[in-house]
Amino acid sequence: MLFATGPSINTRLLIAVLTSIALLSLDQKTRHLESLRTALSLLADPVKYLVDMPITLFRQTADSIHSHTDLKKENEHLREDHLMQQTRLLKLDALEKENIRLRALLENSFKLGEQVMIAELLSIKMAPYEHIVSVNKGTRFGVHPQQAVMDENGVVGQVIRSFPMSADVMLITDPNHAIPVQVNRNGLLTIAVGSGQINRLVLPFLPNDADIKPGDLLITSGLGGVFPQGYPVAVVDKFTSESDKPFATVTATPKAFLDRSRELMIVWSNSTPIPLDSKQATEQKEVLEDAIE
């Protein structure tokens, strides 16, 4: 009791409780404490905001990071989906163009009058000055050397070698290739020789006074027994008379798309059905070889 300087703690607690009860009763019955409450809130609210600020900032930062991560993932997903859709569109476009080419081949195969088989391009020989391609049809399907090969626009070349599952085709622009042709306008006969350039043929045996001019269509003459008559070959694009030479300089542009065609038609000049199994293919090959010999 020597150090007691004021009311005991129990007394102070009792006073605080009684004061609280009195204030609560007064607040319930009157509005005299409204101004006091307002004043106290002005002092307490900043303290409350300061206490809540770290938690609020943490939550906002976490939400912002989470939203950024979600947006980044969604953006990557949309980009991948866009690339996939773009690839599908490109594939559909390629299939559409392939369908157009195959339709053109099918329509022209009925116009030719001979039996044909559609073959796809496998590879292109890379040897200099050789214009030779490989297709995916061979002896198993009755393909044999000296068969004419076409696309939807004109003569492409002829089969020079045939294997069980493929065949080599020499293009008409190969320097070693020559094809008998005639001018569609007047029936003039001549020979078109490969120039070594994919878009040019040469007609080396026409005299200076030959009745031929730029724009004339050259078709197969049927001579030589390889190319049936009447197939478009090329269009004359240049005729130059050489006074000091016995022959004129004549060049022509092939009608076939030699550098773009992926589907080709192999032509049979007879009406024998094309065998689809190996036994029939062997028998057909023997018959064709005997006929050629």
PDB file of N, CA and C in Angstrom, residues 22-111:
ATOM      1  N   ALA A  22     -23.126   3.759 -19.768  1.00  0.00           N
ATOM      2  CA  ALA A  22     -23.814   5.048 -19.801  1.00  0.00           C
ATOM      3  C   ALA A  22     -23.772   5.654 -21.192  1.00  0.00           C
ATOM      4  N   LEU A  23     -22.618   5.561 -21.865  1.00  0.00           N
ATOM      5  CA  LEU A  23     -22.489   6.113 -23.215  1.00  0.00           C
ATOM      6  C   LEU A  23     -23.355   5.349 -24.211  1.00  0.00           C
ATOM      7  N   LEU A  24     -23.419   4.031 -24.067  1.00  0.00           N
ATOM      8  CA  LEU A  24     -24.254   3.227 -24.964  1.00  0.00           C
ATOM      9  C   LEU A  24     -25.724   3.580 -24.782  1.00  0.00           C
ATOM     10  N   SER A  25     -26.129   3.750 -23.518  1.00  0.00           N
ATOM     11  CA  SER A  25     -27.523   4.103 -23.262  1.00  0.00           C
ATOM     12  C   SER A  25     -27.843   5.474 -23.820  1.00  0.00           C
ATOM     13  N   LEU A  26     -26.899   6.394 -23.613  1.00  0.00           N
ATOM     14  CA  LEU A  26     -27.107   7.748 -24.124  1.00  0.00           C
ATOM     15  C   LEU A  26     -27.164   7.766 -25.653  1.00  0.00           C
ATOM     16  N   ASP A  27     -26.322   6.919 -26.285  1.00  0.00           N
ATOM     17  CA  ASP A  27     -26.292   6.889 -27.759  1.00  0.00           C
ATOM     18  C   ASP A  27     -27.559   6.281 -28.326  1.00  0.00           C
ATOM     19  N   GLN A  28     -28.140   5.342 -27.578  1.00  0.00           N
ATOM     20  CA  GLN A  28     -29.367   4.715 -28.041  1.00  0.00           C
ATOM     21  C   GLN A  28     -30.564   5.650 -27.935  1.00  0.00           C
ATOM     22  N   LYS A  29     -30.575   6.497 -26.914  1.00  0.00           N
ATOM     23  CA  LYS A  29     -31.741   7.342 -26.653  1.00  0.00           C
ATOM     24  C   LYS A  29     -31.631   8.729 -27.277  1.00  0.00           C
ATOM     25  N   THR A  30     -30.436   9.234 -27.468  1.00  0.00           N
ATOM     26  CA  THR A  30     -30.254  10.598 -28.009  1.00  0.00           C
ATOM     27  C   THR A  30     -29.215  10.578 -29.113  1.00  0.00           C
ATOM     28  N   ARG A  31     -29.044  11.693 -29.807  1.00  0.00           N
ATOM     29  CA  ARG A  31     -28.066  11.826 -30.888  1.00  0.00           C
ATOM     30  C   ARG A  31     -26.968  12.833 -30.526  1.00  0.00           C
ATOM     31  N   HIS A  32     -26.740  13.008 -29.257  1.00  0.00           N
ATOM     32  CA  HIS A  32     -25.737  13.979 -28.818  1.00  0.00           C
ATOM     33  C   HIS A  32     -24.314  13.514 -29.117  1.00  0.00           C
ATOM     34  N   LEU A  33     -24.154  12.241 -29.316  1.00  0.00           N
ATOM     35  CA  LEU A  33     -22.799  11.711 -29.556  1.00  0.00           C
ATOM     36  C   LEU A  33     -22.431  11.616 -31.040  1.00  0.00           C
ATOM     37  N   GLU A  34     -23.302  12.033 -31.935  1.00  0.00           N
ATOM     38  CA  GLU A  34     -23.012  11.961 -33.375  1.00  0.00           C
ATOM     39  C   GLU A  34     -21.785  12.783 -33.737  1.00  0.00           C
ATOM     40  N   SER A  35     -21.751  14.019 -33.211  1.00  0.00           N
ATOM     41  CA  SER A  35     -20.605  14.882 -33.534  1.00  0.00           C
ATOM     42  C   SER A  35     -19.310  14.302 -32.983  1.00  0.00           C
ATOM     43  N   LEU A  36     -19.401  13.704 -31.775  1.00  0.00           N
ATOM     44  CA  LEU A  36     -18.207  13.076 -31.197  1.00  0.00           C
ATOM     45  C   LEU A  36     -17.739  11.887 -32.021  1.00  0.00           C
ATOM     46  N   ARG A  37     -18.697  11.077 -32.477  1.00  0.00           N
ATOM     47  CA  ARG A  37     -18.361   9.917 -33.309  1.00  0.00           C
ATOM     48  C   ARG A  37     -17.712  10.369 -34.622  1.00  0.00           C
ATOM     49  N   THR A  38     -18.256  11.414 -35.219  1.00  0.00           N
ATOM     50  CA  THR A  38     -17.694  11.917 -36.478  1.00  0.00           C
ATOM     51  C   THR A  38     -16.254  12.390 -36.284  1.00  0.00           C
ATOM     52  N   ALA A  39     -16.041  13.120 -35.189  1.00  0.00           N
ATOM     53  CA  ALA A  39     -14.692  13.616 -34.906  1.00  0.00           C
ATOM     54  C   ALA A  39     -13.718  12.468 -34.678  1.00  0.00           C
ATOM     55  N   LEU A  40     -14.172  11.480 -33.905  1.00  0.00           N
ATOM     56  CA  LEU A  40     -13.302  10.328 -33.657  1.00  0.00           C
ATOM     57  C   LEU A  40     -13.006   9.545 -34.936  1.00  0.00           C
ATOM     58  N   SER A  41     -14.005   9.453 -35.874  1.00  0.00           N
ATOM     59  CA  SER A  41     -13.773   8.722 -37.130  1.00  0.00           C
ATOM     60  C   SER A  41     -12.727   9.410 -37.996  1.00  0.00           C
ATOM     61  N   LEU A  42     -12.696  10.753 -37.920  1.00  0.00           N
ATOM     62  CA  LEU A  42     -11.678  11.488 -38.676  1.00  0.00           C
ATOM     63  C   LEU A  42     -10.275  11.141 -38.196  1.00  0.00           C
ATOM     64  N   LEU A  43     -10.178  10.839 -36.939  1.00  0.00           N
ATOM     65  CA  LEU A  43      -8.880  10.452 -36.389  1.00  0.00           C
ATOM     66  C   LEU A  43      -8.579   8.972 -36.596  1.00  0.00           C
ATOM     67  N   ALA A  44      -9.633   8.152 -36.545  1.00  0.00           N
ATOM     68  CA  ALA A  44      -9.419   6.695 -36.611  1.00  0.00           C
ATOM     69  C   ALA A  44      -9.279   6.173 -38.036  1.00  0.00           C
ATOM     70  N   ASP A  45      -9.978   6.771 -39.016  1.00  0.00           N
ATOM     71  CA  ASP A  45      -9.946   6.240 -40.398  1.00  0.00           C
ATOM     72  C   ASP A  45      -8.548   6.227 -41.002  1.00  0.00           C
ATOM     73  N   PRO A  46      -7.771   7.324 -40.903  1.00  0.00           N
ATOM     74  CA  PRO A  46      -6.409   7.252 -41.463  1.00  0.00           C
ATOM     75  C   PRO A  46      -5.581   6.133 -40.854  1.00  0.00           C
ATOM     76  N   VAL A  47      -5.749   5.950 -39.532  1.00  0.00           N
ATOM     77  CA  VAL A  47      -5.013   4.869 -38.878  1.00  0.00           C
ATOM     78  C   VAL A  47      -5.437   3.511 -39.445  1.00  0.00           C
ATOM     79  N   LYS A  48      -6.764   3.357 -39.656  1.00  0.00           N
ATOM     80  CA  LYS A  48      -7.275   2.093 -40.219  1.00  0.00           C
ATOM     81  C   LYS A  48      -6.738   1.855 -41.629  1.00  0.00           C
ATOM     82  N   TYR A  49      -6.705   2.921 -42.445  1.00  0.00           N
ATOM     83  CA  TYR A  49      -6.185   2.791 -43.810  1.00  0.00           C
ATOM     84  C   TYR A  49      -4.711   2.444 -43.815  1.00  0.00           C
ATOM     85  N   LEU A  50      -3.964   3.095 -42.884  1.00  0.00           N
ATOM     86  CA  LEU A  50      -2.537   2.794 -42.800  1.00  0.00           C
ATOM     87  C   LEU A  50      -2.291   1.343 -42.385  1.00  0.00           C
ATOM     88  N   VAL A  51      -3.139   0.840 -41.485  1.00  0.00           N
ATOM     89  CA  VAL A  51      -2.998  -0.551 -41.045  1.00  0.00           C
ATOM     90  C   VAL A  51      -3.332  -1.515 -42.183  1.00  0.00           C
ATOM     91  N   ASP A  52      -4.375  -1.170 -42.969  1.00  0.00           N
ATOM     92  CA  ASP A  52      -4.809  -2.066 -44.054  1.00  0.00           C
ATOM     93  C   ASP A  52      -3.972  -1.925 -45.327  1.00  0.00           C
ATOM     94  N   MET A  53      -3.195  -0.851 -45.452  1.00  0.00           N
ATOM     95  CA  MET A  53      -2.490  -0.587 -46.712  1.00  0.00           C
ATOM     96  C   MET A  53      -1.535  -1.704 -47.126  1.00  0.00           C
ATOM     97  N   PRO A  54      -0.676  -2.247 -46.268  1.00  0.00           N
ATOM     98  CA  PRO A  54       0.226  -3.331 -46.724  1.00  0.00           C
ATOM     99  C   PRO A  54      -0.518  -4.536 -47.281  1.00  0.00           C
ATOM    100  N   ILE A  55      -1.607  -4.918 -46.583  1.00  0.00           N
ATOM    101  CA  ILE A  55      -2.371  -6.074 -47.065  1.00  0.00           C
ATOM    102  C   ILE A  55      -3.036  -5.766 -48.402  1.00  0.00           C
ATOM    103  N   THR A  56      -3.594  -4.547 -48.524  1.00  0.00           N
ATOM    104  CA  THR A  56      -4.251  -4.160 -49.783  1.00  0.00           C
ATOM    105  C   THR A  56      -3.253  -4.118 -50.938  1.00  0.00           C
ATOM    106  N   LEU A  57      -2.080  -3.503 -50.678  1.00  0.00           N
ATOM    107  CA  LEU A  57      -1.053  -3.440 -51.730  1.00  0.00           C
ATOM    108  C   LEU A  57      -0.578  -4.826 -52.126  1.00  0.00           C
ATOM    109  N   PHE A  58      -0.433  -5.706 -51.160  1.00  0.00           N
ATOM    110  CA  PHE A  58      -0.001  -7.073 -51.459  1.00  0.00           C
ATOM    111  C   PHE A  58      -1.026  -7.797 -52.324  1.00  0.00           C
ATOM    112  N   ARG A  59      -2.307  -7.647 -51.953  1.00  0.00           N
ATOM    113  CA  ARG A  59      -3.355  -8.309 -52.726  1.00  0.00           C
ATOM    114  C   ARG A  59      -3.428  -7.740 -54.150  1.00  0.00           C
ATOM    115  N   GLN A  60      -3.352  -6.415 -54.279  1.00  0.00           N
ATOM    116  CA  GLN A  60      -3.407  -5.805 -55.616  1.00  0.00           C
ATOM    117  C   GLN A  60      -2.216  -6.233 -56.472  1.00  0.00           C
ATOM    118  N   THR A  61      -1.042  -6.268 -55.857  1.00  0.00           N
ATOM    119  CA  THR A  61       0.145  -6.705 -56.606  1.00  0.00           C
ATOM    120  C   THR A  61       0.019  -8.160 -57.039  1.00  0.00           C
ATOM    121  N   ALA A  62      -0.466  -9.000 -56.109  1.00  0.00           N
ATOM    122  CA  ALA A  62      -0.641 -10.422 -56.456  1.00  0.00           C
ATOM    123  C   ALA A  62      -1.663 -10.591 -57.571  1.00  0.00           C
ATOM    124  N   ASP A  63      -2.776  -9.847 -57.501  1.00  0.00           N
ATOM    125  CA  ASP A  63      -3.797  -9.926 -58.556  1.00  0.00           C
ATOM    126  C   ASP A  63      -3.252  -9.449 -59.888  1.00  0.00           C
ATOM    127  N   SER A  64      -2.445  -8.368 -59.850  1.00  0.00           N
ATOM    128  CA  SER A  64      -1.878  -7.834 -61.092  1.00  0.00           C
ATOM    129  C   SER A  64      -0.927  -8.833 -61.739  1.00  0.00           C
ATOM    130  N   ILE A  65      -0.073  -9.457 -60.908  1.00  0.00           N
ATOM    131  CA  ILE A  65       0.865 -10.466 -61.440  1.00  0.00           C
ATOM    132  C   ILE A  65       0.106 -11.666 -61.988  1.00  0.00           C
ATOM    133  N   HIS A  66      -0.907 -12.090 -61.246  1.00  0.00           N
ATOM    134  CA  HIS A  66      -1.704 -13.239 -61.697  1.00  0.00           C
ATOM    135  C   HIS A  66      -2.427 -12.920 -63.006  1.00  0.00           C
ATOM    136  N   SER A  67      -2.985 -11.714 -63.107  1.00  0.00           N
ATOM    137  CA  SER A  67      -3.677 -11.314 -64.337  1.00  0.00           C
ATOM    138  C   SER A  67      -2.699 -11.223 -65.505  1.00  0.00           C
ATOM    139  N   HIS A  68      -1.515 -10.679 -65.249  1.00  0.00           N
ATOM    140  CA  HIS A  68      -0.499 -10.585 -66.311  1.00  0.00           C
ATOM    141  C   HIS A  68      -0.089 -11.966 -66.795  1.00  0.00           C
ATOM    142  N   THR A  69       0.090 -12.890 -65.848  1.00  0.00           N
ATOM    143  CA  THR A  69       0.465 -14.270 -66.220  1.00  0.00           C
ATOM    144  C   THR A  69      -0.637 -14.929 -67.052  1.00  0.00           C
ATOM    145  N   ASP A  70      -1.888 -14.743 -66.583  1.00  0.00           N
ATOM    146  CA  ASP A  70      -3.010 -15.324 -67.328  1.00  0.00           C
ATOM    147  C   ASP A  70      -3.122 -14.738 -68.727  1.00  0.00           C
ATOM    148  N   LEU A  71      -2.949 -13.398 -68.840  1.00  0.00           N
ATOM    149  CA  LEU A  71      -3.027 -12.756 -70.149  1.00  0.00           C
ATOM    150  C   LEU A  71      -1.896 -13.223 -71.058  1.00  0.00           C
ATOM    151  N   LYS A  72      -0.709 -13.409 -70.489  1.00  0.00           N
ATOM    152  CA  LYS A  72       0.424 -13.879 -71.291  1.00  0.00           C
ATOM    153  C   LYS A  72       0.176 -15.293 -71.808  1.00  0.00           C
ATOM    154  N   LYS A  73      -0.329 -16.174 -70.909  1.00  0.00           N
ATOM    155  CA  LYS A  73      -0.634 -17.540 -71.345  1.00  0.00           C
ATOM    156  C   LYS A  73      -1.731 -17.548 -72.404  1.00  0.00           C
ATOM    157  N   GLU A  74      -2.752 -16.727 -72.179  1.00  0.00           N
ATOM    158  CA  GLU A  74      -3.837 -16.661 -73.153  1.00  0.00           C
ATOM    159  C   GLU A  74      -3.354 -16.120 -74.488  1.00  0.00           C
ATOM    160  N   ASN A  75      -2.460 -15.134 -74.448  1.00  0.00           N
ATOM    161  CA  ASN A  75      -1.896 -14.574 -75.677  1.00  0.00           C
ATOM    162  C   ASN A  75      -1.083 -15.618 -76.430  1.00  0.00           C
ATOM    163  N   GLU A  76      -0.263 -16.386 -75.701  1.00  0.00           N
ATOM    164  CA  GLU A  76       0.523 -17.447 -76.340  1.00  0.00           C
ATOM    165  C   GLU A  76      -0.392 -18.514 -76.938  1.00  0.00           C
ATOM    166  N   HIS A  77      -1.437 -18.858 -76.190  1.00  0.00           N
ATOM    167  CA  HIS A  77      -2.385 -19.856 -76.696  1.00  0.00           C
ATOM    168  C   HIS A  77      -3.079 -19.359 -77.961  1.00  0.00           C
ATOM    169  N   LEU A  78      -3.497 -18.082 -77.962  1.00  0.00           N
ATOM    170  CA  LEU A  78      -4.157 -17.520 -79.145  1.00  0.00           C
ATOM    171  C   LEU A  78      -3.193 -17.439 -80.324  1.00  0.00           C
ATOM    172  N   ARG A  79      -1.917 -17.123 -80.054  1.00  0.00           N
ATOM    173  CA  ARG A  79      -0.941 -17.058 -81.130  1.00  0.00           C
ATOM    174  C   ARG A  79      -0.712 -18.441 -81.739  1.00  0.00           C
ATOM    175  N   GLU A  80      -0.574 -19.460 -80.870  1.00  0.00           N
ATOM    176  CA  GLU A  80      -0.406 -20.828 -81.374  1.00  0.00           C
ATOM    177  C   GLU A  80      -1.633 -21.273 -82.162  1.00  0.00           C
ATOM    178  N   ASP A  81      -2.809 -20.951 -81.644  1.00  0.00           N
ATOM    179  CA  ASP A  81      -4.037 -21.312 -82.345  1.00  0.00           C
ATOM    180  C   ASP A  81      -4.124 -20.607 -83.694  1.00  0.00           C
ATOM    181  N   HIS A  82      -3.687 -19.340 -83.732  1.00  0.00           N
ATOM    182  CA  HIS A  82      -3.694 -18.596 -85.003  1.00  0.00           C
ATOM    183  C   HIS A  82      -2.749 -19.241 -86.011  1.00  0.00           C
ATOM    184  N   LEU A  83      -1.561 -19.632 -85.551  1.00  0.00           N
ATOM    185  CA  LEU A  83      -0.608 -20.282 -86.453  1.00  0.00           C
ATOM    186  C   LEU A  83      -1.158 -21.610 -86.969  1.00  0.00           C
ATOM    187  N   MET A  84      -1.806 -22.368 -86.074  1.00  0.00           N
ATOM    188  CA  MET A  84      -2.390 -23.642 -86.500  1.00  0.00           C
ATOM    189  C   MET A  84      -3.488 -23.424 -87.534  1.00  0.00           C
ATOM    190  N   GLN A  85      -4.340 -22.435 -87.278  1.00  0.00           N
ATOM    191  CA  GLN A  85      -5.413 -22.151 -88.230  1.00  0.00           C
ATOM    192  C   GLN A  85      -4.850 -21.657 -89.554  1.00  0.00           C
ATOM    193  N   GLN A  86      -3.785 -20.842 -89.480  1.00  0.00           N
ATOM    194  CA  GLN A  86      -3.168 -20.343 -90.706  1.00  0.00           C
ATOM    195  C   GLN A  86      -2.571 -21.489 -91.512  1.00  0.00           C
ATOM    196  N   THR A  87      -1.928 -22.443 -90.808  1.00  0.00           N
ATOM    197  CA  THR A  87      -1.359 -23.610 -91.489  1.00  0.00           C
ATOM    198  C   THR A  87      -2.462 -24.443 -92.135  1.00  0.00           C
ATOM    199  N   ARG A  88      -3.577 -24.601 -91.426  1.00  0.00           N
ATOM    200  CA  ARG A  88      -4.693 -25.359 -92.004  1.00  0.00           C
ATOM    201  C   ARG A  88      -5.253 -24.661 -93.234  1.00  0.00           C
ATOM    202  N   LEU A  89      -5.329 -23.324 -93.179  1.00  0.00           N
ATOM    203  CA  LEU A  89      -5.821 -22.586 -94.344  1.00  0.00           C
ATOM    204  C   LEU A  89      -4.889 -22.763 -95.535  1.00  0.00           C
ATOM    205  N   LEU A  90      -3.568 -22.733 -95.259  1.00  0.00           N
ATOM    206  CA  LEU A  90      -2.610 -22.942 -96.346  1.00  0.00           C
ATOM    207  C   LEU A  90      -2.761 -24.340 -96.932  1.00  0.00           C
ATOM    208  N   LYS A  91      -2.954 -25.341 -96.050  1.00  0.00           N
ATOM    209  CA  LYS A  91      -3.133 -26.707 -96.529  1.00  0.00           C
ATOM    210  C   LYS A  91      -4.411 -26.822 -97.348  1.00  0.00           C
ATOM    211  N   LEU A  92      -5.486 -26.199 -96.877  1.00  0.00           N
ATOM    212  CA  LEU A  92      -6.736 -26.231 -97.623  1.00  0.00           C
ATOM    213  C   LEU A  92      -6.588 -25.541 -98.965  1.00  0.00           C
ATOM    214  N   ASP A  93      -5.832 -24.438 -98.982  1.00  0.00           N
ATOM    215  CA  ASP A  93      -5.609 -23.741-100.243  1.00  0.00           C
ATOM    216  C   ASP A  93      -4.828 -24.621-101.212  1.00  0.00           C
ATOM    217  N   ALA A  94      -3.792 -25.320-100.682  1.00  0.00           N
ATOM    218  CA  ALA A  94      -3.019 -26.230-101.533  1.00  0.00           C
ATOM    219  C   ALA A  94      -3.884 -27.368-102.053  1.00  0.00           C
ATOM    220  N   LEU A  95      -4.746 -27.918-101.170  1.00  0.00           N
ATOM    221  CA  LEU A  95      -5.638 -29.003-101.593  1.00  0.00           C
ATOM    222  C   LEU A  95      -6.642 -28.521-102.626  1.00  0.00           C
ATOM    223  N   GLU A  96      -7.117 -27.282-102.458  1.00  0.00           N
ATOM    224  CA  GLU A  96      -8.054 -26.727-103.431  1.00  0.00           C
ATOM    225  C   GLU A  96      -7.403 -26.595-104.802  1.00  0.00           C
ATOM    226  N   LYS A  97      -6.162 -26.076-104.812  1.00  0.00           N
ATOM    227  CA  LYS A  97      -5.464 -25.929-106.093  1.00  0.00           C
ATOM    228  C   LYS A  97      -5.143 -27.284-106.703  1.00  0.00           C
ATOM    229  N   GLU A  98      -4.776 -28.263-105.852  1.00  0.00           N
ATOM    230  CA  GLU A  98      -4.528 -29.608-106.360  1.00  0.00           C
ATOM    231  C   GLU A  98      -5.800 -30.202-106.946  1.00  0.00           C
ATOM    232  N   ASN A  99      -6.934 -29.956-106.298  1.00  0.00           N
ATOM    233  CA  ASN A  99      -8.210 -30.446-106.802  1.00  0.00           C
ATOM    234  C   ASN A  99      -8.527 -29.828-108.156  1.00  0.00           C
ATOM    235  N   ILE A 100      -8.228 -28.530-108.302  1.00  0.00           N
ATOM    236  CA  ILE A 100      -8.452 -27.860-109.589  1.00  0.00           C
ATOM    237  C   ILE A 100      -7.581 -28.486-110.670  1.00  0.00           C
ATOM    238  N   ARG A 101      -6.305 -28.747-110.330  1.00  0.00           N
ATOM    239  CA  ARG A 101      -5.409 -29.361-111.320  1.00  0.00           C
ATOM    240  C   ARG A 101      -5.884 -30.752-111.710  1.00  0.00           C
ATOM    241  N   LEU A 102      -6.310 -31.547-110.718  1.00  0.00           N
ATOM    242  CA  LEU A 102      -6.774 -32.900-111.013  1.00  0.00           C
ATOM    243  C   LEU A 102      -8.053 -32.883-111.841  1.00  0.00           C
ATOM    244  N   ARG A 103      -8.926 -31.914-111.559  1.00  0.00           N
ATOM    245  CA  ARG A 103     -10.134 -31.786-112.378  1.00  0.00           C
ATOM    246  C   ARG A 103      -9.771 -31.456-113.826  1.00  0.00           C
ATOM    247  N   ALA A 104      -8.796 -30.554-113.983  1.00  0.00           N
ATOM    248  CA  ALA A 104      -8.375 -30.204-115.338  1.00  0.00           C
ATOM    249  C   ALA A 104      -7.772 -31.408-116.046  1.00  0.00           C
ATOM    250  N   LEU A 105      -6.962 -32.198-115.325  1.00  0.00           N
ATOM    251  CA  LEU A 105      -6.400 -33.411-115.916  1.00  0.00           C
ATOM    252  C   LEU A 105      -7.495 -34.392-116.301  1.00  0.00           C
ATOM    253  N   LEU A 106      -8.471 -34.557-115.414  1.00  0.00           N
ATOM    254  CA  LEU A 106      -9.558 -35.497-115.696  1.00  0.00           C
ATOM    255  C   LEU A 106     -10.358 -35.064-116.910  1.00  0.00           C
ATOM    256  N   GLU A 107     -10.670 -33.780-117.004  1.00  0.00           N
ATOM    257  CA  GLU A 107     -11.426 -33.284-118.152  1.00  0.00           C
ATOM    258  C   GLU A 107     -10.644 -33.471-119.444  1.00  0.00           C
ATOM    259  N   ASN A 108      -9.329 -33.181-119.405  1.00  0.00           N
ATOM    260  CA  ASN A 108      -8.519 -33.333-120.610  1.00  0.00           C
ATOM    261  C   ASN A 108      -8.300 -34.788-120.965  1.00  0.00           C
ATOM    262  N   SER A 109      -8.312 -35.688-119.971  1.00  0.00           N
ATOM    263  CA  SER A 109      -8.124 -37.102-120.283  1.00  0.00           C
ATOM    264  C   SER A 109      -9.286 -37.633-121.113  1.00  0.00           C
ATOM    265  N   PHE A 110     -10.486 -37.111-120.913  1.00  0.00           N
ATOM    266  CA  PHE A 110     -11.622 -37.529-121.738  1.00  0.00           C
ATOM    267  C   PHE A 110     -11.501 -36.959-123.145  1.00  0.00           C
ATOM    268  N   LYS A 111     -10.917 -35.779-123.269  1.00  0.00           N
ATOM    269  CA  LYS A 111     -10.790 -35.154-124.581  1.00  0.00           C
ATOM    270  C   LYS A 111      -9.723 -35.825-125.428  1.00  0.00           C
TER     271      LYS A 111
END
